[in-house]
Coordinates of C-alpha atoms in Angstrom, one line a residue:
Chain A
X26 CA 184.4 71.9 -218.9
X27 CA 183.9 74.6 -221.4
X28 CA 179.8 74.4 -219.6
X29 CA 181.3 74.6 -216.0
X30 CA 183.1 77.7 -217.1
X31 CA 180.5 79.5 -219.1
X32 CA 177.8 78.4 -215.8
X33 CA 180.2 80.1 -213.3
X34 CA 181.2 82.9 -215.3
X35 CA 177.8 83.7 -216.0
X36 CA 176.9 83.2 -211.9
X37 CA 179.8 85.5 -211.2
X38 CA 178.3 88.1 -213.4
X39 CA 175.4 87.9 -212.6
X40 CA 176.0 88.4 -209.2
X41 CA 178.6 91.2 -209.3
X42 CA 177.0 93.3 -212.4
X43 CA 173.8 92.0 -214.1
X44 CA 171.5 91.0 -211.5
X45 CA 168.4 92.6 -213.2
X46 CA 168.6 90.6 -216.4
X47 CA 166.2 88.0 -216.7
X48 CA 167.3 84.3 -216.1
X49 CA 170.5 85.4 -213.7
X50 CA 168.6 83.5 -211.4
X51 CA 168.2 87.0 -208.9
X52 CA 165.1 87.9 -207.2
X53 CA 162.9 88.8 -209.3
X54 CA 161.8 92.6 -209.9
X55 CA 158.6 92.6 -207.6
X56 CA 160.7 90.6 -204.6
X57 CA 163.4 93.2 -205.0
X58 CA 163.2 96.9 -203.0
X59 CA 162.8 99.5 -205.3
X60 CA 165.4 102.4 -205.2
X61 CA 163.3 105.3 -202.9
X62 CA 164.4 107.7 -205.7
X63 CA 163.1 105.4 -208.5
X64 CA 159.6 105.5 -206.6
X65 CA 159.7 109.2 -206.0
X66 CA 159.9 109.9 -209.6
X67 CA 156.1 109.0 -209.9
X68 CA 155.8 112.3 -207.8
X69 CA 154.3 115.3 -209.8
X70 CA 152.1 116.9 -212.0
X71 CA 151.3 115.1 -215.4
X72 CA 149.3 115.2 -218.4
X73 CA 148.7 113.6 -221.3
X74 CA 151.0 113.5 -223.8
X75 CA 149.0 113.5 -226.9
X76 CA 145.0 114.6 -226.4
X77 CA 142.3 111.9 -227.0
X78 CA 139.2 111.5 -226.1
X79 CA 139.1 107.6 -227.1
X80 CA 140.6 105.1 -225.1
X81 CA 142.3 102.4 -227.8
X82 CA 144.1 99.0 -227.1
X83 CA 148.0 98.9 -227.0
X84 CA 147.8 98.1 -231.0
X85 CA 145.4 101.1 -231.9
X86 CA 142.3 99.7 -231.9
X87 CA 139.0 99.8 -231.1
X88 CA 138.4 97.4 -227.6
X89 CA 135.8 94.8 -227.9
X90 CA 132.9 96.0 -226.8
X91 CA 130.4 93.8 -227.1
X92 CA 128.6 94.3 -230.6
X93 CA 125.3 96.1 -228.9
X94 CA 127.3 97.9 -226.1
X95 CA 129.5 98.9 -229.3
X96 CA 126.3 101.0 -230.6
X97 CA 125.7 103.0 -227.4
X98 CA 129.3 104.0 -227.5
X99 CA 129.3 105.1 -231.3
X100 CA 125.9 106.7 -230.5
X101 CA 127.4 108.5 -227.7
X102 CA 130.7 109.6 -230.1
X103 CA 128.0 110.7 -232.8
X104 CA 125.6 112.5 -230.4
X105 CA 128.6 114.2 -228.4
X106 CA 130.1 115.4 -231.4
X107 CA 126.5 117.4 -232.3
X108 CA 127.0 119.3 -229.1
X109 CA 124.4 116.4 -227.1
X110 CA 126.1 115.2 -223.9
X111 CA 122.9 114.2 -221.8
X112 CA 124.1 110.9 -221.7
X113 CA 127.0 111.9 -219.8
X114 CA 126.7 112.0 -216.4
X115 CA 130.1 114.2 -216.2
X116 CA 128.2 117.0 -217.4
X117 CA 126.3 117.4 -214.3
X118 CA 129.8 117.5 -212.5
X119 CA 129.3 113.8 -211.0
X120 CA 133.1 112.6 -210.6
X121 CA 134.6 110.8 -213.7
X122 CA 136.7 107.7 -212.3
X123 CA 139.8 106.2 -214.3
X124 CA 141.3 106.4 -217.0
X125 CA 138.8 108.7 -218.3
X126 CA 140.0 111.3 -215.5
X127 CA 143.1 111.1 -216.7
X128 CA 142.5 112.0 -220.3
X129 CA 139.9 114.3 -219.3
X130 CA 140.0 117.8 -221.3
X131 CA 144.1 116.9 -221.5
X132 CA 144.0 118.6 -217.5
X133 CA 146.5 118.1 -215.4
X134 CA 146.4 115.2 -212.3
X135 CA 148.8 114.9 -209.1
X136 CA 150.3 112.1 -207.9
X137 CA 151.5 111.7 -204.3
X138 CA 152.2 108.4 -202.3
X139 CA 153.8 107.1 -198.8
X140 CA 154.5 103.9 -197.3
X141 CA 150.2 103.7 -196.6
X142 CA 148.8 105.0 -199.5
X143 CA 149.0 107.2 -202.8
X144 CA 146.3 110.1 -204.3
X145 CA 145.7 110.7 -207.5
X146 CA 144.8 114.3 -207.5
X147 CA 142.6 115.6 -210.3
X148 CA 142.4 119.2 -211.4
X149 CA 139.2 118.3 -212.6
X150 CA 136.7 119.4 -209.7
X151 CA 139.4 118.4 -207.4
X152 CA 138.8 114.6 -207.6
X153 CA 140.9 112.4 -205.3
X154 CA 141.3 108.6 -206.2
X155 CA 142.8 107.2 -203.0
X156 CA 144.7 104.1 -202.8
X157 CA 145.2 102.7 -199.7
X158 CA 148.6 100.5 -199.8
X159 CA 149.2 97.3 -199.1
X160 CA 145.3 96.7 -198.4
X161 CA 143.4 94.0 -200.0
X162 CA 139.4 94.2 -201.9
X163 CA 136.7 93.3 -199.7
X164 CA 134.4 93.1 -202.4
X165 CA 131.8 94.3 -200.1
X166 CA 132.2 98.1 -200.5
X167 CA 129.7 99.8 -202.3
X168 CA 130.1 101.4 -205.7
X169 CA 131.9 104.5 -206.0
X170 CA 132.9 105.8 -209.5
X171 CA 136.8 105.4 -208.3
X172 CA 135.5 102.1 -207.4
X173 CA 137.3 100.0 -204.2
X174 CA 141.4 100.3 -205.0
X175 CA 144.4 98.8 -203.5
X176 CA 148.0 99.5 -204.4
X177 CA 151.2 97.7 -204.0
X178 CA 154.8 98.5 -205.7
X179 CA 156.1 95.8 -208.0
X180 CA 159.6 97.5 -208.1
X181 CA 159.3 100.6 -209.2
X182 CA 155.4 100.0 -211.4
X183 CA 153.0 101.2 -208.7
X184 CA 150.3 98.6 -209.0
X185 CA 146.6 99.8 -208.6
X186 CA 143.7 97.1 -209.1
X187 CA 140.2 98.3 -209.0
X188 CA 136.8 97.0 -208.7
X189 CA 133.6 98.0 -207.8
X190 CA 133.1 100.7 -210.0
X191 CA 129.8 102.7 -210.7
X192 CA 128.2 101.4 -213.7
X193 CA 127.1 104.7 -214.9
X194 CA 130.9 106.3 -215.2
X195 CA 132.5 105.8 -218.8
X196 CA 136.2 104.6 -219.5
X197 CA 137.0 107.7 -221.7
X198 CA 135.8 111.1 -222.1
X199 CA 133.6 109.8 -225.7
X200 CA 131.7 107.6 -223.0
X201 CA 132.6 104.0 -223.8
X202 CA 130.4 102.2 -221.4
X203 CA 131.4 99.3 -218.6
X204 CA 129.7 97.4 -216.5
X205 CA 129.7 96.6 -212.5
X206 CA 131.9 93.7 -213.2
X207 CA 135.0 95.9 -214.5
X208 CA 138.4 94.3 -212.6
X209 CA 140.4 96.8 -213.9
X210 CA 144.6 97.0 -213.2
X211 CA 147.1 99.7 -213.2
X212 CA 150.8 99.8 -213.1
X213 CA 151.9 103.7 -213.0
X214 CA 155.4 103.8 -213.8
X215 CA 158.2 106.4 -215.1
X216 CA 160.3 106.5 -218.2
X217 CA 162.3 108.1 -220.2
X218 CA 164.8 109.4 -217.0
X219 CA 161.5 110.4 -215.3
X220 CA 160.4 112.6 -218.2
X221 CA 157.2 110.8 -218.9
X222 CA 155.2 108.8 -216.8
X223 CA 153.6 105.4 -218.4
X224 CA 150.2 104.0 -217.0
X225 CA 149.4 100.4 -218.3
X226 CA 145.8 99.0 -217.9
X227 CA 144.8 95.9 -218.6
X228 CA 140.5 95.6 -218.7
X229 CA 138.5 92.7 -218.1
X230 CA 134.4 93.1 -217.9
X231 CA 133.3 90.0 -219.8
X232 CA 129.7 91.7 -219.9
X233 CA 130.9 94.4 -221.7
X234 CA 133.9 93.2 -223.5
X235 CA 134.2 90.6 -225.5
X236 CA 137.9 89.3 -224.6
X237 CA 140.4 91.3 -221.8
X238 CA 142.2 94.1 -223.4
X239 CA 145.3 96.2 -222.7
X240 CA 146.4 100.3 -223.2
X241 CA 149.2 102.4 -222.8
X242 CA 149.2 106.2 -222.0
X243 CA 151.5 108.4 -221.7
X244 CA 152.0 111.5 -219.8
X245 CA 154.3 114.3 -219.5
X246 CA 155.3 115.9 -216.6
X247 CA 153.9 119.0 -216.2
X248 CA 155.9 122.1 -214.6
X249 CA 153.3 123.9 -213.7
X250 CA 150.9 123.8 -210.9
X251 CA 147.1 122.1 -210.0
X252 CA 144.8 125.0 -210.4
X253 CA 141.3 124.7 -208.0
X254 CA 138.2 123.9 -209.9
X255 CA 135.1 123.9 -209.1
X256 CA 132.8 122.5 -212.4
X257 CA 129.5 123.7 -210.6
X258 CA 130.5 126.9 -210.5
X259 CA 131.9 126.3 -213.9
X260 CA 128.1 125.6 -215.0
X261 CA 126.7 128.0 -213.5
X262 CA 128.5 131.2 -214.4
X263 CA 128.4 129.4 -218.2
X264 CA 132.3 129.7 -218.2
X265 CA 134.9 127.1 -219.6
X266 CA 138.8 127.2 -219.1
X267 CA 140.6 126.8 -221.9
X268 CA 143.8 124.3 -222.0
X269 CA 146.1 126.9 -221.6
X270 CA 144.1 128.8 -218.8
X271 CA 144.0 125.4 -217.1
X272 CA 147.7 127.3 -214.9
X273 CA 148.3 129.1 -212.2
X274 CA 147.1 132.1 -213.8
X275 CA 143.9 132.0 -214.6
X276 CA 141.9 133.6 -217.9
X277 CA 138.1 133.3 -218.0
X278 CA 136.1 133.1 -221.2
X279 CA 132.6 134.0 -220.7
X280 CA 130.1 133.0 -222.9
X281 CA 127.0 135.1 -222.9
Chain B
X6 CA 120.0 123.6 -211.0
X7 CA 118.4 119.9 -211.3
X8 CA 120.9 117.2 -211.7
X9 CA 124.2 118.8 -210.9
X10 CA 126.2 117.2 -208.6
X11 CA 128.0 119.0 -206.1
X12 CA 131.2 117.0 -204.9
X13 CA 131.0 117.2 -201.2
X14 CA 131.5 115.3 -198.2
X15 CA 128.6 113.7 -196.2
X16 CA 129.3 111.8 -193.1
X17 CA 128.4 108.2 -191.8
X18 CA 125.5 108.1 -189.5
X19 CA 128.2 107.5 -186.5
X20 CA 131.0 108.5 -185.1
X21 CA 133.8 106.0 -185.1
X22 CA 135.1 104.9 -181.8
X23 CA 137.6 106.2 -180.4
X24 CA 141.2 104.0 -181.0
X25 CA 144.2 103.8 -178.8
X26 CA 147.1 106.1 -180.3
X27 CA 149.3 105.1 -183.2
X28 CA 153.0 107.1 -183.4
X29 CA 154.7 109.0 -186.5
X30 CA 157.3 106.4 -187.3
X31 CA 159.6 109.4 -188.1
X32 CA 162.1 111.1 -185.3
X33 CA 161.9 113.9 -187.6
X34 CA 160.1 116.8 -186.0
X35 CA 159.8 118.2 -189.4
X36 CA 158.8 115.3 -191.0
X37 CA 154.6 115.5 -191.0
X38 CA 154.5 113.0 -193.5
X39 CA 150.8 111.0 -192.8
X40 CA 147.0 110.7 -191.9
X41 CA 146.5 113.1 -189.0
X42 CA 142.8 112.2 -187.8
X43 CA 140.8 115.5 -185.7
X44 CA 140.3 115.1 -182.2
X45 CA 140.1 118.4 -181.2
X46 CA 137.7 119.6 -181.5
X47 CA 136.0 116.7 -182.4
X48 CA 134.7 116.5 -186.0
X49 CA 130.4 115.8 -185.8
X50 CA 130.6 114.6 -189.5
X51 CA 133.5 112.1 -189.3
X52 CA 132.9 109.8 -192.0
X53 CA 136.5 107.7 -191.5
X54 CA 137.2 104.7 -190.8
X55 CA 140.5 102.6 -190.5
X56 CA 141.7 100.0 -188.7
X57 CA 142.7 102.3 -185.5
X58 CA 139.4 103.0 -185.0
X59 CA 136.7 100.1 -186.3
X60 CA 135.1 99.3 -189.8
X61 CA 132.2 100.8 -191.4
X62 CA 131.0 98.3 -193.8
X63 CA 127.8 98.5 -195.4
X64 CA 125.8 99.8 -198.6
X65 CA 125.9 103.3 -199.9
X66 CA 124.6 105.5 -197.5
X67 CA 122.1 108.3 -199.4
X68 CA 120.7 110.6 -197.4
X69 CA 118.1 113.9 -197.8
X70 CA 120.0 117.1 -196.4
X71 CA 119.4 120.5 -195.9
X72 CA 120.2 122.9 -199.0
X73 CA 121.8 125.9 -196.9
X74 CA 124.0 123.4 -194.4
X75 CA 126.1 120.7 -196.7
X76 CA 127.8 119.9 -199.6
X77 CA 129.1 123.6 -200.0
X78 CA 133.1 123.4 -201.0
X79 CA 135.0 123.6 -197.5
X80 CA 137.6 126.2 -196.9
X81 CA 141.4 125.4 -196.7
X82 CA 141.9 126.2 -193.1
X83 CA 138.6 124.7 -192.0
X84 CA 138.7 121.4 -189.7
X85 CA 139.1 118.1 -191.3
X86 CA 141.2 115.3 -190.7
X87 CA 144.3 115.9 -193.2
X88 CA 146.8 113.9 -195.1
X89 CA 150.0 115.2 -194.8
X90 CA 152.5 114.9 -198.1
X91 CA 155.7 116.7 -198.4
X92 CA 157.9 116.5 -202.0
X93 CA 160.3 119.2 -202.2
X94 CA 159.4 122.7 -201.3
X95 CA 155.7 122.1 -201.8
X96 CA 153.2 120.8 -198.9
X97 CA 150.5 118.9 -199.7
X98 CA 147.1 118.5 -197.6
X99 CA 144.4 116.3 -198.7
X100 CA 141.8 116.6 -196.5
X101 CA 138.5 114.5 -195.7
X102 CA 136.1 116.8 -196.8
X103 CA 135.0 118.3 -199.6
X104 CA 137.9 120.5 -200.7
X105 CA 140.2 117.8 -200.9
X106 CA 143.9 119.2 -201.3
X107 CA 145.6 122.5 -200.5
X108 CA 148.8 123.0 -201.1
X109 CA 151.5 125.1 -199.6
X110 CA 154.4 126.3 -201.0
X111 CA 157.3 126.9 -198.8
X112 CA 160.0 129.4 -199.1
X113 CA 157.8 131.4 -201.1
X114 CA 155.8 134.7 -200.9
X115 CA 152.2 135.6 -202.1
X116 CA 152.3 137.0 -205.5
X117 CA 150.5 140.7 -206.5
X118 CA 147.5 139.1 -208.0
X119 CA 146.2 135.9 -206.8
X120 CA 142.8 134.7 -207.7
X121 CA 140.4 133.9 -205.0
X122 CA 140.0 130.1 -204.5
X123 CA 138.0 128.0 -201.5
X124 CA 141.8 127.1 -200.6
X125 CA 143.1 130.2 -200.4
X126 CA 147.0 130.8 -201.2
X127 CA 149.4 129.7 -199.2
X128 CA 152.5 130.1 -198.6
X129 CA 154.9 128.5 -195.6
X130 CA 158.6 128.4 -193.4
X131 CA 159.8 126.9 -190.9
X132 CA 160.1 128.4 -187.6
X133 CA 162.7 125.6 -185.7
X134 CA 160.1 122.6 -185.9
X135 CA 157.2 124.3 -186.2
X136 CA 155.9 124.9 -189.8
X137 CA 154.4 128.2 -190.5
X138 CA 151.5 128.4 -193.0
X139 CA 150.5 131.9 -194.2
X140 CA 147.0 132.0 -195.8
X141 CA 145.3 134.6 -197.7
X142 CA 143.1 134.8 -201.0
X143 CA 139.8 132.8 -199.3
X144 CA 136.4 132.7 -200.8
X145 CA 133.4 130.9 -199.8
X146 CA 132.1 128.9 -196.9
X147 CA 134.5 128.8 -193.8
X148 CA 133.7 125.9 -191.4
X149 CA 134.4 127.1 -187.6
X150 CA 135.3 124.7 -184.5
X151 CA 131.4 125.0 -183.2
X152 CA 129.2 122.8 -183.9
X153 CA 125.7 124.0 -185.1
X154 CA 123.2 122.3 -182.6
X155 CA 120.8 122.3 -185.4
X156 CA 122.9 120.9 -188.0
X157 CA 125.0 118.6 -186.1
X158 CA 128.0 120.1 -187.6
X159 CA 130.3 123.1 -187.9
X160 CA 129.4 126.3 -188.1
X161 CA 129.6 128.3 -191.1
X162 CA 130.4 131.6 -192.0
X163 CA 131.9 133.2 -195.0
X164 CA 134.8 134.4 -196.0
X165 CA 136.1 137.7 -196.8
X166 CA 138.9 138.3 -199.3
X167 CA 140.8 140.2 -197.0
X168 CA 140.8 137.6 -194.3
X169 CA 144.3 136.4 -193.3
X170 CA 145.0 133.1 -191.6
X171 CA 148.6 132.2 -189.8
X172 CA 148.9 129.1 -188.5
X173 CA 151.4 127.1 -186.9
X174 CA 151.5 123.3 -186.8
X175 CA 154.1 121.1 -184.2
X176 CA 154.8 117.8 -184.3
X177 CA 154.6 116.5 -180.4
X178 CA 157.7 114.8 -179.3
X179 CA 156.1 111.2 -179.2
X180 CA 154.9 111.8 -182.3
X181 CA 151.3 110.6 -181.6
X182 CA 150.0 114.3 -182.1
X183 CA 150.1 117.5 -184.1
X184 CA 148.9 120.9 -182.8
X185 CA 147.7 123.3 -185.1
X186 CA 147.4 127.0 -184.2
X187 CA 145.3 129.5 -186.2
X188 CA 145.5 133.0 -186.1
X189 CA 142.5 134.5 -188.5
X190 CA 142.7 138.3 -188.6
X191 CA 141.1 141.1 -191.2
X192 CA 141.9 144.4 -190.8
X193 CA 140.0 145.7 -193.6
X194 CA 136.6 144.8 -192.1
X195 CA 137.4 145.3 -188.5
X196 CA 136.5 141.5 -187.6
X197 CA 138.3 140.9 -183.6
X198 CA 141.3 139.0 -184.5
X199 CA 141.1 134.7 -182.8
X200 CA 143.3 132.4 -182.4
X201 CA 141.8 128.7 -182.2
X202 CA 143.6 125.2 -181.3
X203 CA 143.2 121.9 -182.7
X204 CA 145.0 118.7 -182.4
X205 CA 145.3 115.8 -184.2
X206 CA 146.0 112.5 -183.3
X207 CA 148.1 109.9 -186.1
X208 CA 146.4 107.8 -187.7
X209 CA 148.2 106.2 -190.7
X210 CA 145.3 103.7 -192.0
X211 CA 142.3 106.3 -191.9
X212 CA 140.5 106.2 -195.2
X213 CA 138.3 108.6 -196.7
X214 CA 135.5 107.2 -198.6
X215 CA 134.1 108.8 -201.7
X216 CA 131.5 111.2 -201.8
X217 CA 129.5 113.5 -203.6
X218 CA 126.2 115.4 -203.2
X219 CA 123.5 115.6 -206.1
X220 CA 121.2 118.2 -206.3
X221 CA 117.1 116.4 -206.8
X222 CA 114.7 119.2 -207.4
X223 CA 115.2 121.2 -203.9
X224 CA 117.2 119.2 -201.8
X225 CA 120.6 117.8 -201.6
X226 CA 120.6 114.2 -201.5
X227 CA 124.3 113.2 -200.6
X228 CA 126.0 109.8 -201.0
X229 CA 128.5 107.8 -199.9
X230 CA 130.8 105.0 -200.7
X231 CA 130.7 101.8 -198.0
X232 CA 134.1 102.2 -196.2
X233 CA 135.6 98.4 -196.8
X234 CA 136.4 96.7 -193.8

């Protein structure tokens, strides 16, 4: 008796006031509509909470990279810390792909969506990842270094998978290498009231990695404003923005 | 300058064919929310696909172009096809070419200083249904509606900092179409003051594939991503 009461209490709260808890038997988060304002909150201007130019797993750790793919990218760490980024094909303004965009200098990205699709918009010479919603891979696209992406909301997680990503674009700004293979899956969500925006990935590229690996970054939203760049012109007037130039009001160092 | 790459926008070798009219699923006459695909005039470089108007699929496309005629960073009130976003009191347009987004910021006016950008500053109201965009701040290459018969694409001329560029764009009441009215005027240089039309036809599903332009020795070789079916 004491069961029957505890099973149809539970039911009844469940029903009336905890449907979101786990085992209440409700539909489950990706089956169930996500607010409109809990969506909209991904909206905005962000940047990365705390600078790096290393993309670690969830623990803090090195990924596995595969022991010789391991060398190029602690060659590439050593070489780009002495001032040497020939290797890096950013340098010559070719577009950066994710995450590394998204840690990139610590600049600023956009995001905007609608029912059909959602742009990332980079600060960084204006990049654009689009991701068409509701679409599916065709796995017949060639490369691009956003690679092929498709979107779909699980909730209020935005859900971005990707593949078919230029071989010669790096996972983080200290140019940790991946192959053609890379499947690699987002979920952008917000947190903390909408203060800070979380993006989850979870990596798999068995010929780079040895086992599938997961990260977390964080961003804060950022009050201010995307400012145009243009990283050719950048190059060839030998200027660089600072961080805090990187607003609406501009300040140009020249080097000579 | 071997090796840099320019981001631009390069074409597919065809046009897409032409596809029977989708509608703005909002009553909303302010609500411009969506792809908006150029029809008039018709854009010689469009390099979209979706599935209003047919499938691209195929390899990377790299092609050898002209130094002085592509991959130059387009202007804000030149003629693309556009994404529309609106959050608040800020307008966003992402548009298929190599610019990418301008944004508008409504209720606002232009500040003292303002740096010169390819997007130019802009600044927008409403006027009933009929949003208002007030331009100013230009620099660069500005793309006209006529197409180069050389070049197969629009023209281009530049900019001055003085120009000034109102335009007016107007949902139609079906909500297949938007109308977009420029008004480009500089009084400092004397230039004759034109107005130009172009309209736009919805198209929620076109998709702009990624491209870029790379400079090999003295020519542009530009690239771009296979548009997936």
């Amino acid at each position: 008796m004491k069961r029957i009461v505890a099973v149809l209490l539970r039911a009844g709260l469940c029903a009336s006031l905890f449907a979101s808890i786990p085992g209440c038997g409700m539909k489950n988060q990706s089956e169930t509509a996500a607010e409109p304002d809990a969506r909209a909150t991904l909206d905005g201007v962000w940047r990365i909470a705390q600078t790096s130019d290393r993309l670690l797993t969830t623990d803090g750790s090195m990924p596995p990279l595969l022991p010789e793919l391991r060398q190029v990218y602690e060659q590439r760490i050593a070489t780009r810390h002495a001032g040497d980024r020939s290797w890096d094909p950013a340098s010559h303004c070719r577009p950066l792909g994710e995450p590394r965009a998204m840690l990139e200098l610590a600049w600023p990205f956009e995001f905007l969506h609608s029912d059909d699709r959602a742009d990332i918009l980079y600060q960084w010479n204006r990049l654009d990842h689009v991701i068409p919603m509701a679409a599916k891979h065709t796995r017949s696209a060639g490369n691009s270094y956003f690679g092929e992406s498709v979107g779909h909301w699980d909730g209020e997680t935005l859900v971005i998978e990707v593949i078919n990503v230029r071989a010669d674009s790096m996972l983080d700004p200290s140019g940790m290498p991946h192959s053609a293979s890379l499947h690699l899956i987002e979920r952008l969500r917000t947190i903390n009231g909408g203060r800070n925006l979380e993006v989850s990935l979870h990596v798999s590229d068995p010929a780079t990695f040895s086992s599938e690996w997961d990260a977390r970054l964080i961003f804060d939203r950022d009050p201010g404003r995307i400012v145009e760049d243009d990283c050719v012109e950048r190059l060839q007037l030998n200027e660089y923005y600072t961080l805090d130039n990187a607003r609406e009001t501009v300040a140009i160092d020249r080097h000579t | 300058m071997t090796g840099v790459v320019l981001t631009g926008w390069l074409a597919a070798p065809q046009t897409a064919p032409t596809a029977a009219s989708a509608r703005h699923p909002s009553p909303d006459p302010r609500d411009l929310t969506g792809t908006w695909r150029l029809v008039e005039p018709a854009d010689p470089a469009d390099g979209l696909a979706g599935p209003e108007d047919g499938r691209r699929p195929g390899a990377r496309v790299a092609t050898r172009i002209d130094l002085n005629h592509v991959c130059w960073i387009a202007s804000g009130v030149a003629p693309a096809t556009t994404t529309i976003y609106q959050r608040g009191s800020q307008v966003t347009m992402v548009k298929a070419d190599s610019l990418r987004a301008r944004r508008i910021y409504l209720g606002e006016s232009h500040p003292q200083k303002v740096a010169l950008t390819h997007a130019g500053h802009s600044v927008g109201r409403w006027d009933g249904n009929t949003l208002v965009i007030d331009t100013i701040a230009l620099k660069g290459a500005l793309e006209t509606d006529d197409v180069n018969a050389d070049t197969g694409r629009f023209s281009v001329i530049m900019s001055t900092p003085t120009l000034h560029v109102v335009e007016r764009l107007t949902k139609s009441d079906d909500g297949a179409k938007l109308r977009q009215e420029m008004h480009f005027d500089d009084r400092t240089t004397g230039m004759q003051a034109y107005t130009i039309t172009r309209n736009y036809q919805y198209a929620p599903r076109a998709y702009t594939p990624e491209a870029e332009c790379e400079l090999d020795g003295d020519a542009l070789v530009a690239t771009q991503a296979a548009v997936p079916p």
